[in-house]
Short mmCIF file of C-alpha atoms in Angstrom, two decimals:
data_model
loop_
_atom_site.label_atom_id
_atom_site.label_comp_id
_atom_site.label_asym_id
_atom_site.label_seq_id
_atom_site.Cartn_x
_atom_site.Cartn_y
_atom_site.Cartn_z
CA MET A 436 -17.76 -10.13 4.99
CA VAL A 437 -21.28 -8.84 5.74
CA GLN A 438 -22.11 -9.79 9.36
CA ASP A 439 -25.34 -11.03 10.60
CA LYS A 440 -27.09 -7.90 12.12
CA SER A 441 -27.15 -9.44 15.67
CA LYS A 442 -23.60 -10.16 15.51
CA GLN A 443 -22.52 -6.55 14.99
CA PRO A 444 -21.89 -3.56 17.28
CA ALA A 445 -24.23 -0.87 16.60
CA PHE A 446 -22.58 2.47 15.58
CA VAL A 447 -24.26 5.33 17.38
CA LEU A 448 -23.85 8.85 15.84
CA VAL A 449 -24.66 11.12 18.93
CA ARG A 450 -26.19 14.69 18.14
CA PRO A 451 -24.19 14.76 14.90
CA GLN A 452 -23.98 18.07 13.12
CA MET A 453 -23.08 18.07 9.46
CA GLY A 454 -25.36 15.76 7.13
CA GLU A 455 -22.23 15.16 5.12
CA ASN A 456 -20.48 13.63 8.09
CA ILE A 457 -23.41 11.27 8.67
CA GLY A 458 -23.27 10.32 5.19
CA ALA A 459 -19.37 9.77 5.34
CA ALA A 460 -19.96 7.51 8.42
CA ALA A 461 -22.49 5.48 6.41
CA ARG A 462 -19.99 4.79 3.77
CA ALA A 463 -17.07 3.99 6.08
CA MET A 464 -19.19 1.48 8.14
CA TRP A 465 -20.41 -0.21 4.86
CA ASN A 466 -16.74 -0.45 3.53
CA PHE A 467 -16.34 -2.87 5.99
CA GLY A 468 -19.60 -4.77 6.21
CA LEU A 469 -21.29 -2.80 9.11
CA ASP A 470 -24.90 -1.65 8.64
CA ARG A 471 -26.15 -1.02 12.17
CA MET A 472 -26.37 2.88 12.59
CA ARG A 473 -28.20 4.71 15.29
CA VAL A 474 -28.50 8.51 15.42
CA VAL A 475 -29.43 10.52 18.40
CA ALA A 476 -30.82 13.81 18.10
CA PRO A 477 -29.23 14.87 14.70
CA ARG A 478 -28.86 18.72 14.76
CA ASP A 479 -30.33 19.08 11.28
CA GLY A 480 -33.28 16.62 11.54
CA TRP A 481 -34.16 13.43 10.08
CA PRO A 482 -33.82 12.49 7.27
CA ASN A 483 -31.24 14.51 6.24
CA GLU A 484 -30.90 15.15 2.40
CA LYS A 485 -27.11 16.07 2.57
CA ALA A 486 -26.38 12.90 4.45
CA VAL A 487 -28.31 10.74 1.99
CA ALA A 488 -26.20 12.82 -0.81
CA MET A 489 -23.03 11.89 0.70
CA SER A 490 -23.71 8.36 1.37
CA SER A 491 -24.08 7.25 -2.15
CA GLY A 492 -24.18 3.35 -2.31
CA ALA A 493 -24.34 3.10 1.67
CA GLY A 494 -28.17 4.92 1.76
CA ARG A 495 -29.53 1.64 3.33
CA LEU A 496 -27.74 2.48 6.64
CA LEU A 497 -29.69 5.64 6.87
CA ASP A 498 -32.97 4.34 5.95
CA GLU A 499 -32.73 1.45 8.25
CA ALA A 500 -31.01 3.93 11.13
CA LEU A 501 -32.64 3.70 14.69
CA LEU A 502 -33.55 7.45 15.35
CA SER A 503 -33.91 8.44 18.90
CA ASP A 504 -34.10 11.39 20.99
CA ASP A 505 -31.66 10.50 23.60
CA LEU A 506 -28.82 8.48 23.95
CA GLU A 507 -30.46 6.31 26.60
CA GLY A 508 -33.27 5.46 24.10
CA ALA A 509 -30.39 4.67 21.45
CA VAL A 510 -28.27 2.10 23.82
CA GLY A 511 -31.20 0.65 26.00
CA ASP A 512 -31.01 -2.90 24.47
CA CYS A 513 -26.96 -2.83 24.79
CA THR A 514 -25.26 -4.80 27.50
CA TYR A 515 -21.93 -3.15 26.63
CA VAL A 516 -21.16 0.47 25.60
CA MET A 517 -18.04 2.10 24.31
CA ALA A 518 -17.40 5.93 23.93
CA THR A 519 -15.00 7.30 21.55
CA THR A 520 -13.38 10.31 22.86
CA ALA A 521 -10.44 12.31 21.66
CA ARG A 522 -8.98 14.03 24.99
CA PRO A 523 -8.33 11.80 27.95
CA ARG A 524 -11.22 12.21 30.37
CA ASP A 525 -10.92 11.91 34.11
CA MET A 526 -13.08 8.74 34.69
CA THR A 527 -12.19 5.65 35.97
CA LYS A 528 -13.01 3.47 32.77
CA THR A 529 -11.12 1.04 30.86
CA VAL A 530 -9.53 3.12 27.83
CA PHE A 531 -9.23 0.87 24.92
CA THR A 532 -7.37 1.31 21.52
CA PRO A 533 -9.39 0.85 18.49
CA GLU A 534 -7.93 -2.59 17.99
CA ALA A 535 -8.65 -3.81 21.39
CA ALA A 536 -12.01 -2.23 21.74
CA MET A 537 -12.96 -4.31 18.73
CA ALA A 538 -11.46 -7.44 19.90
CA GLU A 539 -13.63 -6.90 23.22
CA ALA A 540 -16.49 -6.23 21.31
CA ALA A 541 -16.33 -9.47 18.82
CA SER A 542 -15.78 -11.36 21.90
CA ARG A 543 -18.70 -10.02 23.80
CA ILE A 544 -20.93 -10.28 20.63
CA ALA A 545 -19.89 -13.80 20.20
CA ASP A 546 -21.23 -14.46 23.97
CA GLY A 547 -24.48 -13.20 22.75
CA GLN A 548 -24.25 -9.52 24.13
CA ARG A 549 -25.34 -6.35 22.45
CA VAL A 550 -22.52 -3.94 21.88
CA ALA A 551 -22.89 -0.11 20.99
CA ILE A 552 -20.04 2.15 20.23
CA LEU A 553 -20.61 5.92 20.71
CA PHE A 554 -19.12 8.72 18.47
CA GLY A 555 -19.71 12.49 19.65
CA PRO A 556 -20.58 15.62 17.67
CA GLU A 557 -18.02 16.76 15.44
CA ARG A 558 -17.03 20.15 17.25
CA ALA A 559 -16.91 19.21 20.92
CA GLY A 560 -16.97 15.33 21.09
CA LEU A 561 -19.20 13.39 23.68
CA GLU A 562 -20.39 15.16 26.73
CA ASN A 563 -19.37 13.90 30.17
CA GLU A 564 -22.81 12.69 30.77
CA ASP A 565 -22.84 10.95 27.60
CA ILE A 566 -19.60 9.02 28.78
CA ALA A 567 -21.25 8.10 32.21
CA GLN A 568 -23.40 5.83 30.09
CA ALA A 569 -20.56 4.03 28.64
CA ASN A 570 -18.67 0.98 30.02
CA ALA A 571 -15.40 1.86 28.31
CA ILE A 572 -13.74 4.53 26.48
CA ILE A 573 -11.92 4.01 22.94
CA SER A 574 -9.19 6.53 22.08
CA VAL A 575 -7.37 6.49 18.78
CA PRO A 576 -3.51 7.10 19.39
CA VAL A 577 -2.82 10.07 17.31
CA ASN A 578 -0.08 12.64 16.89
CA PRO A 579 -0.33 14.73 20.07
CA GLU A 580 0.63 17.87 18.01
CA PHE A 581 -2.39 17.21 15.65
CA PRO A 582 -5.27 15.11 17.40
CA SER A 583 -7.63 16.10 14.70
CA LEU A 584 -9.51 13.06 13.53
CA ASN A 585 -12.95 13.86 12.19
CA LEU A 586 -16.35 12.03 12.44
CA GLY A 587 -15.93 10.09 9.35
CA GLN A 588 -12.60 9.20 10.08
CA CYS A 589 -12.95 8.07 13.66
CA VAL A 590 -15.98 5.73 12.33
CA LEU A 591 -13.46 4.58 9.33
CA LEU A 592 -10.83 3.34 11.80
CA CYS A 593 -13.29 1.41 14.30
CA SER A 594 -15.00 -0.03 11.43
CA TYR A 595 -11.85 -1.16 9.96
CA GLU A 596 -10.70 -2.43 13.27
CA TRP A 597 -14.25 -4.34 13.65
CA MET A 598 -13.33 -6.11 10.30
CA ARG A 599 -9.85 -7.13 11.48
CA ALA A 600 -11.38 -8.56 15.01
CA SER A 601 -14.19 -10.33 13.38
CA ALA A 602 -12.61 -11.74 10.25
CA THR A 603 -11.26 -15.19 11.16
CA ALA A 604 -8.08 -14.97 9.06
CA VAL A 605 -7.36 -12.37 6.50
CA PRO A 606 -5.43 -14.02 3.62
CA VAL A 607 -2.20 -12.05 2.86
CA GLN A 608 -0.20 -12.91 0.08
CA GLU A 609 -3.26 -13.97 -1.93
CA ALA A 610 -1.87 -13.13 -5.52
CA LEU A 611 1.25 -15.06 -4.79
CA ALA A 612 -0.96 -18.18 -4.05
CA GLY A 613 -0.95 -20.38 -7.16
CA THR A 614 2.39 -18.55 -8.42
CA GLU A 615 4.34 -21.60 -10.17
CA TRP A 616 7.88 -21.02 -8.70
CA ALA A 617 10.71 -22.24 -10.86
CA ASN A 618 12.13 -25.57 -9.35
CA GLY A 619 15.64 -26.19 -8.48
CA GLU A 620 16.19 -27.86 -12.01
CA GLU A 621 14.78 -25.34 -13.92
CA ILE A 622 17.09 -22.74 -11.96
CA ALA A 623 20.24 -24.54 -12.59
CA HIS A 624 19.21 -25.01 -16.26
CA LEU A 625 18.90 -21.22 -16.70
CA ALA A 626 22.15 -20.65 -14.79
CA ARG A 627 23.89 -22.99 -17.13
CA HIS A 628 22.34 -21.31 -20.45
CA TYR A 629 23.57 -17.81 -19.21
CA GLU A 630 27.01 -19.20 -18.09
CA ASP A 631 27.59 -20.81 -21.62
CA ARG A 632 26.32 -17.91 -23.47
CA MET A 633 28.24 -15.30 -21.23
CA GLU A 634 31.39 -17.56 -21.63
CA GLU A 635 31.04 -17.54 -25.62
CA ALA A 636 30.72 -13.90 -25.25
CA GLY A 637 33.94 -13.19 -23.48
CA PHE A 638 32.29 -11.91 -20.43
CA PHE A 639 34.40 -13.97 -17.67
CA PHE A 640 37.58 -11.97 -17.97
CA PRO A 641 39.92 -11.92 -16.63
CA GLU A 642 40.67 -15.38 -16.60
CA HIS A 643 41.78 -15.30 -12.66
CA LYS A 644 38.59 -13.87 -11.78
CA ALA A 645 36.31 -15.96 -13.89
CA ALA A 646 35.62 -18.63 -11.27
CA SER A 647 34.28 -16.15 -8.68
CA MET A 648 32.39 -14.48 -11.51
CA LYS A 649 30.49 -17.79 -12.31
CA ILE A 650 29.81 -18.29 -8.53
CA ASN A 651 28.47 -14.88 -8.41
CA LEU A 652 25.98 -15.30 -11.40
CA ARG A 653 24.87 -18.74 -10.05
CA ASN A 654 24.16 -17.11 -6.74
CA LEU A 655 22.35 -14.48 -8.25
CA TRP A 656 19.68 -16.95 -10.11
CA SER A 657 19.38 -19.19 -7.00
CA ARG A 658 18.73 -16.10 -4.65
CA LEU A 659 16.20 -14.61 -6.82
CA PRO A 660 12.35 -15.71 -6.05
CA LEU A 661 11.99 -16.51 -9.75
CA THR A 662 8.54 -17.79 -11.27
CA ARG A 663 8.26 -20.15 -14.26
CA ALA A 664 7.45 -17.36 -16.46
CA ASP A 665 10.22 -15.26 -15.39
CA VAL A 666 12.42 -18.41 -16.12
CA GLN A 667 10.82 -18.73 -19.64
CA MET A 668 11.27 -15.06 -20.30
CA LEU A 669 15.02 -15.00 -19.40
CA HIS A 670 15.72 -17.88 -21.64
CA GLY A 671 13.68 -16.07 -24.32
CA MET A 672 15.76 -12.82 -23.96
CA LEU A 673 18.79 -14.93 -24.15
CA ARG A 674 18.04 -16.73 -27.47
CA GLN A 675 16.63 -13.71 -28.89
CA ILE A 676 19.82 -11.69 -28.28
CA VAL A 677 22.14 -14.72 -29.99
CA ARG A 678 20.00 -14.57 -32.65
CA TRP A 679 20.38 -10.81 -33.04
CA LYS A 680 24.17 -11.31 -33.13
CA ASP A 681 24.06 -14.24 -35.34
CA LYS A 682 22.22 -11.96 -37.81
CA SER A 683 24.63 -9.25 -37.70
CA MET B 129 5.27 10.36 17.87
CA VAL B 130 6.85 12.62 15.16
CA GLN B 131 9.26 10.67 13.23
CA ASP B 132 12.70 11.51 12.27
CA LYS B 133 12.43 12.35 8.77
CA SER B 134 14.52 9.77 7.66
CA LYS B 135 12.83 7.01 9.66
CA GLN B 136 9.45 7.22 7.77
CA PRO B 137 8.09 5.89 4.48
CA ALA B 138 7.35 8.55 1.79
CA PHE B 139 3.61 8.86 0.85
CA VAL B 140 3.29 9.41 -2.79
CA LEU B 141 0.23 10.72 -4.28
CA VAL B 142 -0.05 9.60 -8.22
CA ARG B 143 -1.40 12.31 -10.43
CA PRO B 144 -4.12 13.20 -7.75
CA GLN B 145 -7.22 14.97 -9.10
CA MET B 146 -9.16 16.92 -6.44
CA GLY B 147 -7.28 19.46 -4.10
CA GLU B 148 -9.54 18.61 -1.29
CA ASN B 149 -8.35 15.09 -1.45
CA ILE B 150 -4.69 16.22 -1.40
CA GLY B 151 -5.36 18.27 1.57
CA ALA B 152 -7.51 15.38 3.34
CA ALA B 153 -4.49 12.98 2.75
CA ALA B 154 -1.92 15.56 4.41
CA ARG B 155 -4.37 15.73 7.43
CA ALA B 156 -4.58 11.92 7.43
CA MET B 157 -0.82 11.67 7.60
CA TRP B 158 0.05 14.24 10.09
CA ASN B 159 -2.50 12.68 12.47
CA PHE B 160 -0.36 9.91 12.68
CA GLY B 161 2.97 11.60 12.65
CA LEU B 162 4.00 11.22 9.24
CA ASP B 163 4.97 14.26 7.24
CA ARG B 164 6.84 13.23 4.18
CA MET B 165 4.37 13.70 1.10
CA ARG B 166 5.58 13.47 -2.49
CA VAL B 167 3.14 14.47 -5.32
CA VAL B 168 3.31 13.15 -8.95
CA ALA B 169 1.89 15.51 -11.70
CA PRO B 170 -1.19 16.71 -9.94
CA ARG B 171 -4.08 17.32 -12.28
CA ASP B 172 -4.79 20.82 -11.23
CA GLY B 173 -1.05 22.01 -11.13
CA TRP B 174 0.73 22.98 -7.49
CA PRO B 175 0.43 24.84 -5.52
CA ASN B 176 -3.05 23.86 -4.98
CA GLU B 177 -5.46 26.49 -3.25
CA LYS B 178 -8.29 23.92 -2.34
CA ALA B 179 -5.59 21.56 -1.13
CA VAL B 180 -4.09 24.30 1.22
CA ALA B 181 -7.51 25.10 2.30
CA MET B 182 -8.36 21.60 3.34
CA SER B 183 -5.18 20.75 4.92
CA SER B 184 -5.68 23.25 7.77
CA GLY B 185 -3.15 22.40 10.24
CA ALA B 186 -1.04 20.22 8.19
CA GLY B 187 -0.10 22.67 5.29
CA ARG B 188 3.56 22.33 6.01
CA LEU B 189 3.27 18.71 4.27
CA LEU B 190 2.16 20.27 1.22
CA ASP B 191 4.74 23.19 1.53
CA GLU B 192 7.40 20.44 2.13
CA ALA B 193 5.93 17.91 -0.42
CA LEU B 194 8.42 16.64 -3.08
CA LEU B 195 6.73 17.51 -6.39
CA SER B 196 7.73 15.46 -9.68
CA ASP B 197 6.70 14.99 -13.30
CA ASP B 198 6.69 11.13 -13.37
CA LEU B 199 6.66 8.54 -11.06
CA GLU B 200 10.30 7.55 -11.57
CA GLY B 201 11.20 10.67 -10.23
CA ALA B 202 9.56 10.63 -7.02
CA VAL B 203 10.89 7.11 -6.04
CA GLY B 204 14.18 7.17 -7.57
CA ASP B 205 15.74 6.98 -4.21
CA CYS B 206 13.60 4.66 -2.67
CA THR B 207 14.82 0.82 -2.42
CA TYR B 208 11.39 -0.71 -1.69
CA VAL B 209 8.21 0.57 -2.87
CA MET B 210 4.48 -0.67 -2.25
CA ALA B 211 1.44 0.45 -4.50
CA THR B 212 -2.13 0.55 -3.04
CA THR B 213 -4.74 -1.00 -5.25
CA ALA B 214 -8.38 -1.79 -4.68
CA ARG B 215 -8.92 -4.46 -7.46
CA PRO B 216 -6.62 -7.37 -7.50
CA ARG B 217 -4.13 -7.31 -10.41
CA ASP B 218 -2.57 -10.23 -12.24
CA MET B 219 0.85 -9.43 -11.16
CA THR B 220 3.20 -11.76 -9.31
CA LYS B 221 3.85 -9.46 -6.27
CA THR B 222 3.22 -9.91 -2.69
CA VAL B 223 0.04 -8.68 -1.74
CA PHE B 224 -0.02 -7.03 1.71
CA THR B 225 -2.84 -6.03 4.08
CA PRO B 226 -2.03 -2.31 5.34
CA GLU B 227 -0.92 -3.97 8.79
CA ALA B 228 1.61 -6.30 7.09
CA ALA B 229 2.73 -3.58 4.63
CA MET B 230 3.66 -1.03 7.55
CA ALA B 231 5.50 -3.70 9.63
CA GLU B 232 7.28 -4.62 6.45
CA ALA B 233 8.16 -1.03 5.96
CA ALA B 234 9.00 -0.20 9.49
CA SER B 235 11.44 -3.28 9.42
CA ARG B 236 13.12 -2.04 6.37
CA ILE B 237 13.24 1.50 7.30
CA ALA B 238 15.03 0.05 10.50
CA ASP B 239 17.59 -1.61 8.27
CA GLY B 240 18.36 1.83 6.74
CA GLN B 241 16.32 1.32 3.55
CA ARG B 242 13.92 4.08 2.35
CA VAL B 243 10.20 3.16 1.33
CA ALA B 244 7.59 4.69 -0.55
CA ILE B 245 3.88 4.02 -0.74
CA LEU B 246 2.13 4.66 -3.54
CA PHE B 247 -1.42 6.24 -4.02
CA GLY B 248 -3.23 6.39 -7.54
CA PRO B 249 -5.60 9.15 -8.72
CA GLU B 250 -9.40 8.97 -7.24
CA ARG B 251 -11.39 7.73 -9.88
CA ALA B 252 -9.23 4.91 -11.63
CA GLY B 253 -6.34 4.24 -9.24
CA LEU B 254 -2.98 3.34 -10.16
CA GLU B 255 -2.17 2.24 -13.72
CA ASN B 256 -0.30 -1.23 -14.51
CA GLU B 257 2.57 0.83 -15.43
CA ASP B 258 2.93 2.54 -12.21
CA ILE B 259 2.27 -0.47 -10.32
CA ALA B 260 5.00 -2.32 -12.54
CA GLN B 261 7.70 0.07 -10.63
CA ALA B 262 6.36 -0.90 -7.10
CA ASN B 263 7.99 -4.35 -5.43
CA ALA B 264 4.67 -5.24 -3.48
CA ILE B 265 1.09 -4.26 -3.45
CA ILE B 266 -0.95 -2.93 -0.58
CA SER B 267 -4.64 -3.99 -0.79
CA VAL B 268 -7.21 -3.02 2.02
CA PRO B 269 -9.57 -5.82 2.90
CA VAL B 270 -13.12 -4.13 2.35
CA ASN B 271 -16.70 -5.13 2.08
CA PRO B 272 -16.67 -6.82 -1.53
CA GLU B 273 -20.11 -5.38 -1.63
CA PHE B 274 -18.97 -1.83 -1.29
CA PRO B 275 -15.33 -1.40 -2.02
CA SER B 276 -15.19 2.10 -2.22
CA LEU B 277 -12.68 3.53 -0.10
CA ASN B 278 -11.48 7.34 -1.34
CA LEU B 279 -8.15 8.49 -1.40
CA GLY B 280 -8.06 10.22 1.91
CA GLN B 281 -9.49 6.87 3.49
CA CYS B 282 -6.58 4.83 2.00
CA VAL B 283 -3.88 7.16 3.18
CA LEU B 284 -5.65 7.33 6.60
CA LEU B 285 -5.59 3.62 7.33
CA CYS B 286 -1.97 3.45 5.93
CA SER B 287 -1.11 6.15 8.31
CA TYR B 288 -2.58 4.64 11.11
CA GLU B 289 -1.21 1.28 10.65
CA TRP B 290 2.35 3.04 10.26
CA MET B 291 1.91 4.40 13.69
CA ARG B 292 0.79 1.08 14.95
CA ALA B 293 3.80 -0.53 13.40
CA SER B 294 6.48 1.74 14.07
CA ALA B 295 5.83 1.66 17.61
CA THR B 296 7.05 -1.81 17.55
CA ALA B 297 9.39 -2.20 14.72
CA VAL B 298 12.53 -4.20 15.15
CA PRO B 299 14.80 -4.82 12.31
CA VAL B 300 14.86 -7.96 10.44
CA GLN B 301 17.12 -9.85 8.08
CA GLU B 302 20.12 -9.33 10.27
CA ALA B 303 22.00 -11.63 7.85
CA LEU B 304 21.53 -9.23 4.94
CA ALA B 305 22.42 -6.14 7.22
CA GLY B 306 24.96 -4.32 5.51
CA THR B 307 23.57 -5.03 2.01
CA GLU B 308 23.40 -2.35 -0.47
CA TRP B 309 20.40 -2.75 -2.02
CA ALA B 310 19.68 -1.30 -5.46
CA ASN B 311 17.54 1.88 -5.35
CA GLY B 312 14.62 2.71 -7.64
CA GLU B 313 16.70 5.11 -9.98
CA GLU B 314 19.05 2.15 -10.34
CA ILE B 315 16.60 -0.51 -11.16
CA ALA B 316 14.82 1.79 -13.56
CA HIS B 317 17.89 2.23 -15.33
CA LEU B 318 18.68 -1.34 -15.49
CA ALA B 319 15.04 -1.88 -16.72
CA ARG B 320 15.85 0.82 -19.59
CA HIS B 321 19.03 -0.69 -20.80
CA TYR B 322 17.51 -4.26 -20.97
CA GLU B 323 14.29 -3.06 -22.76
CA ASP B 324 16.39 -0.89 -25.10
CA ARG B 325 18.54 -3.38 -26.11
CA MET B 326 15.95 -5.99 -26.45
CA GLU B 327 13.99 -3.88 -28.55
CA GLU B 328 16.73 -3.64 -30.87
CA ALA B 329 17.48 -7.41 -31.03
CA GLY B 330 13.48 -7.68 -31.95
CA PHE B 331 12.66 -9.22 -28.55
CA PHE B 332 9.30 -7.58 -28.11
CA PHE B 333 7.47 -9.46 -30.94
CA PRO B 334 4.69 -9.86 -32.09
CA GLU B 335 3.72 -6.17 -31.99
CA HIS B 336 0.34 -6.34 -30.24
CA LYS B 337 2.04 -8.09 -27.62
CA ALA B 338 5.08 -5.62 -27.13
CA ALA B 339 3.40 -3.45 -24.44
CA SER B 340 2.61 -6.22 -22.20
CA MET B 341 5.81 -8.04 -22.58
CA LYS B 342 7.55 -4.71 -21.65
CA ILE B 343 5.24 -4.43 -18.55
CA ASN B 344 6.44 -7.91 -17.57
CA LEU B 345 9.87 -7.48 -17.91
CA ARG B 346 9.71 -4.05 -15.87
CA ASN B 347 7.66 -6.12 -13.39
CA LEU B 348 10.48 -8.83 -12.95
CA TRP B 349 13.15 -6.25 -12.11
CA SER B 350 10.90 -4.48 -9.85
CA ARG B 351 9.84 -7.50 -7.97
CA LEU B 352 13.35 -9.11 -7.40
CA PRO B 353 15.55 -8.18 -4.36
CA LEU B 354 18.45 -7.00 -6.22
CA THR B 355 21.70 -5.56 -4.75
CA ARG B 356 23.97 -2.81 -6.22
CA ALA B 357 26.32 -5.54 -7.24
CA ASP B 358 23.59 -7.63 -8.96
CA VAL B 359 22.53 -4.37 -11.08
CA GLN B 360 26.33 -4.11 -12.01
CA MET B 361 26.61 -7.46 -13.22
CA LEU B 362 23.32 -7.49 -15.20
CA HIS B 363 24.59 -4.43 -16.61
CA GLY B 364 27.91 -5.89 -17.62
CA MET B 365 26.61 -9.17 -18.99
CA LEU B 366 24.41 -7.07 -21.34
CA ARG B 367 27.18 -4.71 -22.24
CA GLN B 368 29.71 -7.81 -22.99
CA ILE B 369 26.84 -9.50 -25.05
CA VAL B 370 26.40 -6.55 -27.18
CA ARG B 371 30.18 -6.34 -27.96
CA TRP B 372 29.98 -9.77 -28.98
CA LYS B 373 27.55 -9.22 -31.45
CA ASP B 374 29.54 -5.94 -32.71
CA LYS B 375 32.47 -8.22 -33.28
CA SER B 376 30.56 -10.89 -35.26
#
């Protein structure tokens, strides 16, 4: 999960205001294995105590953050820069979704490029002068009635998309791998067990419906995704209920 | 962007602790056009002032939130429930990424089903008893060295993926279209019926294993894709077998 430093984009916080948000950004990055933070002209100076307090567990990102006075100093070594913006800007630049942006970043980084992602100050976002230094724009498609993502949330979504873009394959259904599914013979045995006992119990009644009831019951067992453990439990329940009957 | 109410999953906060996190969850949902929140047994009562303060702009979600005392009450009308968990659980349930989970949700909702997503309390997450009521699990693939997503972040990522999935959802399982799936209340009723009778029959033995046997049995019912007709048949079988016992 953790990337080689040269194989990651740098996340650049431009003139961040609240220390809490810087700390939250560090945590969001490290949640997805990113640890190259850069900070441009933080309003309350550097280091920032509130940022450190909020970053618990990800404090190393702040210790190692590259601090600079202006954006140019922060991205001077980068060959491709993307700027996050909330509102549309009248600029002739490619506008990426976070997903497309991180795919682009991963592909450029794989080619040996250095990529930076810019995040603006909490209140106003990036200035047009900042965006002018970017090659492309990242815009999160939010509810137009409520486009209020904060800095930490924007960093979180981009970090998450970075992880998705850079991971070779995210295993889905891990918990089901190794599950021992019941085979056809075991299901047939279970079906017979229930059919026999239910027959004794007088369940298949009235008689002219018995055949279709049996088919419904067989269909149930064969349609359900049963494991060996499920089948054992279902056998056990039926055996126990017959013991109960026999004792009464 | 804003969804018809019946065309969204419900996001269910289970025993949330901090009002601030409830408010942040409301904002995260509304950022992506979701407004069906449900709240189960909030630690600090309801309504919660801190939640309201934090939710600015998304307060309507709290006003309209469905409040209930227990999880069963919160998801009784739902036919498919997914539980978010941080750590792996040894349960035979499908584990989805947020992306796959929201694709599944969108597809089921397009088929007319009601879907709920469960989010656990901040500190400990969902209990195994909660997860036993879910059909599947959602796990965010995070940095294993730092898997520290908080409630608001987890809600944000799921909301974001919902927005992505709902833009492209197409109903699947056409062959099963028109099938009347059992809802959560019906499954819970079935589970109780079997648990009660098996208790009387002395199935949950030895005593120190009884609790885990009960959870296994509940997990079985919630994991299986049962229709209303299946549930009726399973009730009928059990009732008949009890009559059989009573007659002997």
